[in-house]
Amino acid sequence: MTDGIVWDPLRRELDRWQAAGRVARFWLRDDDAVEPTQALETLIALARQSEVPLTLAVIPGLTGEALAVRLAEETSVTVAVHGWSHTNHAGPQAKKQELGGERPAEVVLGELDEGFRLLQRLHPARMVPVLVPPWNRIDPALIPALPGLGFAALSVYGRANQGGPVPLLNTHVDVIDWHGTRGGRREADLVTELVAELRHRFAGSDEPVGVLTHHLVHDAAAWNFLSALFAVTGRHPAVRWSSASELLGP
């Protein structure tokens, strides 16, 4: 069910796009995939039913053949590189970070290279050369080295400031309340954020709107929001859900 009062602001904004002859681009990134789980099955089924392409940020150091076998026939699912082992190497007073901090650059880049090659082998038809840093953080000094490892884009959180050494394919609306319930956020707050992102795009930005999920911690609120979002946007002519491959271009 999609409550009219809650979702009407998004419908009105999309109607504005339609009246202007414009189409808003969305994409879906889900983090921390490692192995087949019931939560992952729920996410894949929901995305498939709604014809929404799904990008899974897979943790290379923790995954293996089981996930590769499960995804082999999922043509609408792509796999991105989620760091190496999702291990926090920051100090006790610092924000969590795997990619950078106190560790030597050659060690971090070596792990990323290994992770890239591993997922390339496990998911030859599914992998996209996108790095998703754990906790959406990476030492800026590492970024210029990413193309040499094969990465074509970097995906973190927030509106992108393009013009750096690597293109950005970011996410902007996180469905999880990490600092509170650690479950799904209020629908009304998420709808407000989506509308704000769309208005920013309408004013001139061509950045796709990225929706960020974490299937392993979804509660009923998170699943209900995704279902409602797909129902509202999937039927609207001013929306196009795109795959990471499509957004990266040729």
Short mmCIF file of C-alpha atoms in Angstrom, two decimals:
data_model
loop_
_atom_site.label_atom_id
_atom_site.label_comp_id
_atom_site.label_asym_id
_atom_site.label_seq_id
_atom_site.Cartn_x
_atom_site.Cartn_y
_atom_site.Cartn_z
CA MET A 1 0.00 0.00 0.00
CA THR A 2 1.21 3.52 -0.75
CA ASP A 3 -0.41 6.04 1.55
CA GLY A 4 -1.61 8.97 -0.54
CA ILE A 5 -0.76 11.69 1.95
CA VAL A 6 2.80 10.43 2.43
CA TRP A 7 3.56 9.73 -1.21
CA ASP A 8 1.66 12.57 -2.87
CA PRO A 9 4.65 14.98 -2.77
CA LEU A 10 6.69 12.52 -4.82
CA ARG A 11 3.84 11.94 -7.26
CA ARG A 12 3.41 15.69 -7.72
CA GLU A 13 7.12 16.19 -8.34
CA LEU A 14 7.18 13.39 -10.90
CA ASP A 15 4.10 14.87 -12.57
CA ARG A 16 6.06 18.12 -12.88
CA TRP A 17 8.85 16.23 -14.62
CA GLN A 18 6.36 14.59 -16.95
CA ALA A 19 4.73 17.92 -17.83
CA ALA A 20 8.17 19.27 -18.71
CA GLY A 21 8.89 16.26 -20.91
CA ARG A 22 11.71 15.08 -18.68
CA VAL A 23 12.63 11.71 -17.19
CA ALA A 24 14.31 11.26 -13.80
CA ARG A 25 16.93 8.55 -13.53
CA PHE A 26 17.09 6.34 -10.44
CA TRP A 27 19.42 3.51 -9.51
CA LEU A 28 19.49 0.99 -6.63
CA ARG A 29 22.62 0.02 -4.67
CA ASP A 30 22.50 -2.56 -1.89
CA ASP A 31 25.54 -3.02 0.35
CA ASP A 32 27.24 -5.87 2.22
CA ALA A 33 26.22 -8.88 0.13
CA VAL A 34 28.29 -11.97 0.91
CA GLU A 35 26.20 -15.10 0.46
CA PRO A 36 22.66 -16.21 -0.41
CA THR A 37 20.20 -15.40 2.39
CA GLN A 38 16.46 -15.13 2.69
CA ALA A 39 16.81 -11.34 2.90
CA LEU A 40 18.73 -11.32 -0.36
CA GLU A 41 16.07 -13.50 -1.97
CA THR A 42 13.43 -11.00 -0.85
CA LEU A 43 15.38 -8.10 -2.33
CA ILE A 44 16.04 -9.84 -5.65
CA ALA A 45 12.40 -10.90 -5.97
CA LEU A 46 11.13 -7.41 -5.17
CA ALA A 47 13.48 -5.76 -7.65
CA ARG A 48 12.72 -8.32 -10.35
CA GLN A 49 8.96 -8.00 -9.90
CA SER A 50 9.26 -4.21 -10.22
CA GLU A 51 11.78 -4.41 -13.10
CA VAL A 52 14.31 -2.42 -11.09
CA PRO A 53 17.97 -3.23 -11.88
CA LEU A 54 19.93 -4.03 -8.73
CA THR A 55 23.60 -3.41 -7.96
CA LEU A 56 24.96 -5.50 -5.10
CA ALA A 57 28.08 -4.18 -3.36
CA VAL A 58 29.77 -7.50 -2.55
CA ILE A 59 32.50 -7.85 0.10
CA PRO A 60 35.25 -9.77 -1.78
CA GLY A 61 37.14 -11.13 1.24
CA LEU A 62 33.99 -12.67 2.73
CA THR A 63 32.20 -14.03 -0.33
CA GLY A 64 32.62 -17.12 -2.46
CA GLU A 65 31.16 -19.54 -4.96
CA ALA A 66 27.73 -19.81 -3.34
CA LEU A 67 26.78 -16.23 -4.20
CA ALA A 68 28.31 -16.56 -7.64
CA VAL A 69 26.15 -19.60 -8.39
CA ARG A 70 23.04 -17.86 -7.06
CA LEU A 71 23.53 -14.75 -9.20
CA ALA A 72 24.68 -16.49 -12.37
CA GLU A 73 21.27 -16.28 -14.06
CA GLU A 74 20.12 -12.96 -12.57
CA THR A 75 20.53 -10.79 -15.65
CA SER A 76 19.24 -7.64 -13.93
CA VAL A 77 21.74 -7.87 -11.04
CA THR A 78 25.24 -6.39 -11.20
CA VAL A 79 28.06 -6.76 -8.69
CA ALA A 80 30.32 -3.96 -7.45
CA VAL A 81 33.45 -4.20 -5.27
CA HIS A 82 32.70 -3.36 -1.63
CA GLY A 83 36.23 -2.76 -0.35
CA TRP A 84 38.02 -5.92 0.69
CA SER A 85 36.79 -7.33 4.03
CA HIS A 86 34.70 -4.47 5.48
CA THR A 87 37.18 -4.16 8.36
CA ASN A 88 37.54 -0.95 10.31
CA HIS A 89 41.15 0.20 10.50
CA ALA A 90 40.46 3.64 11.96
CA GLY A 91 41.39 4.61 15.50
CA PRO A 92 38.89 4.45 18.37
CA GLN A 93 38.01 8.15 18.09
CA ALA A 94 37.78 8.27 14.28
CA LYS A 95 34.92 7.42 11.96
CA LYS A 96 35.00 3.86 10.66
CA GLN A 97 37.13 3.40 7.57
CA GLU A 98 38.75 0.51 5.73
CA LEU A 99 40.27 2.30 2.75
CA GLY A 100 43.02 4.55 4.02
CA GLY A 101 43.73 5.98 7.42
CA GLU A 102 46.92 4.77 9.02
CA ARG A 103 47.62 1.90 6.64
CA PRO A 104 50.17 2.17 3.82
CA ALA A 105 48.62 2.95 0.45
CA GLU A 106 50.25 -0.06 -1.19
CA VAL A 107 48.56 -2.40 1.30
CA VAL A 108 45.11 -0.90 0.75
CA LEU A 109 45.51 -0.82 -3.03
CA GLY A 110 46.79 -4.39 -2.99
CA GLU A 111 43.61 -5.51 -1.24
CA LEU A 112 41.45 -3.61 -3.72
CA ASP A 113 43.31 -5.17 -6.62
CA GLU A 114 42.79 -8.64 -5.15
CA GLY A 115 39.12 -7.91 -4.53
CA PHE A 116 38.61 -6.65 -8.08
CA ARG A 117 40.20 -9.76 -9.60
CA LEU A 118 38.30 -12.10 -7.29
CA LEU A 119 34.87 -10.67 -8.11
CA GLN A 120 35.81 -10.54 -11.78
CA ARG A 121 36.47 -14.28 -11.62
CA LEU A 122 33.40 -15.14 -9.54
CA HIS A 123 30.96 -12.92 -11.46
CA PRO A 124 32.34 -12.58 -15.01
CA ALA A 125 28.98 -11.56 -16.49
CA ARG A 126 27.75 -9.53 -13.52
CA MET A 127 30.64 -7.45 -12.23
CA VAL A 128 30.84 -3.72 -12.92
CA PRO A 129 34.15 -1.89 -12.30
CA VAL A 130 32.73 0.25 -9.49
CA LEU A 131 34.35 0.63 -6.07
CA VAL A 132 31.96 1.03 -3.14
CA PRO A 133 34.07 1.93 -0.07
CA PRO A 134 32.83 0.43 3.20
CA TRP A 135 31.10 3.13 5.25
CA ASN A 136 31.28 5.26 2.06
CA ARG A 137 34.75 6.50 3.04
CA ILE A 138 38.06 6.41 1.19
CA ASP A 139 41.31 8.33 1.63
CA PRO A 140 41.30 10.90 -1.23
CA ALA A 141 44.98 10.16 -1.84
CA LEU A 142 44.05 6.65 -3.01
CA ILE A 143 41.54 7.72 -5.62
CA PRO A 144 43.97 8.60 -8.46
CA ALA A 145 45.29 5.01 -8.35
CA LEU A 146 41.86 3.40 -8.88
CA PRO A 147 41.80 3.50 -12.71
CA GLY A 148 45.10 1.62 -12.75
CA LEU A 149 43.39 -1.21 -10.87
CA GLY A 150 40.56 -1.31 -13.41
CA PHE A 151 37.93 0.77 -11.62
CA ALA A 152 35.81 2.98 -13.87
CA ALA A 153 33.80 4.68 -11.11
CA LEU A 154 33.59 5.30 -7.39
CA SER A 155 30.30 5.11 -5.48
CA VAL A 156 29.95 6.86 -2.12
CA TYR A 157 27.13 8.82 -0.47
CA GLY A 158 25.95 12.33 -1.22
CA ARG A 159 25.73 14.63 -4.20
CA ALA A 160 28.72 14.25 -6.46
CA ASN A 161 31.32 16.89 -7.16
CA GLN A 162 32.49 15.72 -10.54
CA GLY A 163 35.82 16.59 -12.11
CA GLY A 164 38.02 14.30 -10.03
CA PRO A 165 40.26 11.47 -11.25
CA VAL A 166 37.41 8.93 -11.17
CA PRO A 167 33.74 9.42 -12.15
CA LEU A 168 31.27 9.25 -9.27
CA LEU A 169 28.10 7.14 -9.24
CA ASN A 170 26.75 8.03 -5.83
CA THR A 171 23.78 7.18 -3.65
CA HIS A 172 21.69 9.89 -1.98
CA VAL A 173 18.80 8.38 0.00
CA ASP A 174 19.60 5.73 2.63
CA VAL A 175 16.56 3.78 3.83
CA ILE A 176 18.18 2.73 7.14
CA ASP A 177 18.13 4.75 10.38
CA TRP A 178 21.72 3.99 11.40
CA HIS A 179 21.78 6.36 14.37
CA GLY A 180 18.43 5.36 15.81
CA THR A 181 16.42 2.18 15.36
CA ARG A 182 18.87 0.68 12.83
CA GLY A 183 15.77 -0.31 10.91
CA GLY A 184 13.83 1.41 8.17
CA ARG A 185 13.42 5.18 8.38
CA ARG A 186 10.06 6.98 8.36
CA GLU A 187 8.42 6.94 4.95
CA ALA A 188 7.60 10.64 5.13
CA ASP A 189 11.25 11.58 5.76
CA LEU A 190 12.45 9.42 2.89
CA VAL A 191 9.85 10.85 0.51
CA THR A 192 10.93 14.37 1.50
CA GLU A 193 14.55 13.49 0.69
CA LEU A 194 13.60 11.98 -2.66
CA VAL A 195 11.65 15.09 -3.62
CA ALA A 196 14.57 17.32 -2.61
CA GLU A 197 16.95 15.27 -4.78
CA LEU A 198 14.57 15.45 -7.73
CA ARG A 199 14.20 19.21 -7.39
CA HIS A 200 17.97 19.53 -7.39
CA ARG A 201 18.11 17.51 -10.62
CA PHE A 202 15.28 19.51 -12.17
CA ALA A 203 17.24 22.70 -11.53
CA GLY A 204 20.12 21.47 -13.64
CA SER A 205 22.01 18.45 -12.25
CA ASP A 206 22.09 15.37 -14.46
CA GLU A 207 23.18 13.04 -11.63
CA PRO A 208 20.98 9.95 -11.21
CA VAL A 209 19.26 9.58 -7.84
CA GLY A 210 20.79 6.68 -5.95
CA VAL A 211 18.74 4.73 -3.40
CA LEU A 212 20.85 2.86 -0.83
CA THR A 213 19.71 -0.30 0.96
CA HIS A 214 21.26 -2.95 3.22
CA HIS A 215 19.18 -6.11 2.84
CA LEU A 216 20.72 -7.87 5.84
CA VAL A 217 19.29 -5.34 8.32
CA HIS A 218 15.94 -4.58 6.71
CA ASP A 219 12.89 -4.68 8.92
CA ALA A 220 9.25 -4.45 7.84
CA ALA A 221 9.50 -0.65 7.53
CA ALA A 222 12.42 -0.88 5.10
CA TRP A 223 10.76 -3.53 2.96
CA ASN A 224 7.46 -1.65 2.94
CA PHE A 225 9.17 1.56 1.85
CA LEU A 226 10.92 -0.18 -1.05
CA SER A 227 7.70 -1.82 -2.17
CA ALA A 228 5.88 1.49 -2.09
CA LEU A 229 8.70 3.33 -3.85
CA PHE A 230 8.79 0.79 -6.66
CA ALA A 231 5.01 0.93 -6.98
CA VAL A 232 4.93 4.72 -7.26
CA THR A 233 7.92 5.11 -9.57
CA GLY A 234 7.49 1.95 -11.62
CA ARG A 235 4.20 3.12 -13.05
CA HIS A 236 5.28 6.69 -13.67
CA PRO A 237 6.38 7.74 -17.18
CA ALA A 238 8.80 10.34 -15.75
CA VAL A 239 10.99 7.69 -14.07
CA ARG A 240 13.63 5.38 -15.44
CA TRP A 241 15.35 2.89 -13.15
CA SER A 242 18.80 2.24 -14.63
CA SER A 243 21.52 -0.31 -14.03
CA ALA A 244 25.00 0.70 -12.96
CA SER A 245 26.28 -0.64 -16.29
CA GLU A 246 23.93 1.64 -18.20
CA LEU A 247 24.87 4.67 -16.10
CA LEU A 248 28.58 4.02 -16.60
CA GLY A 249 28.05 4.18 -20.36
CA PRO A 250 30.02 2.39 -23.07
#
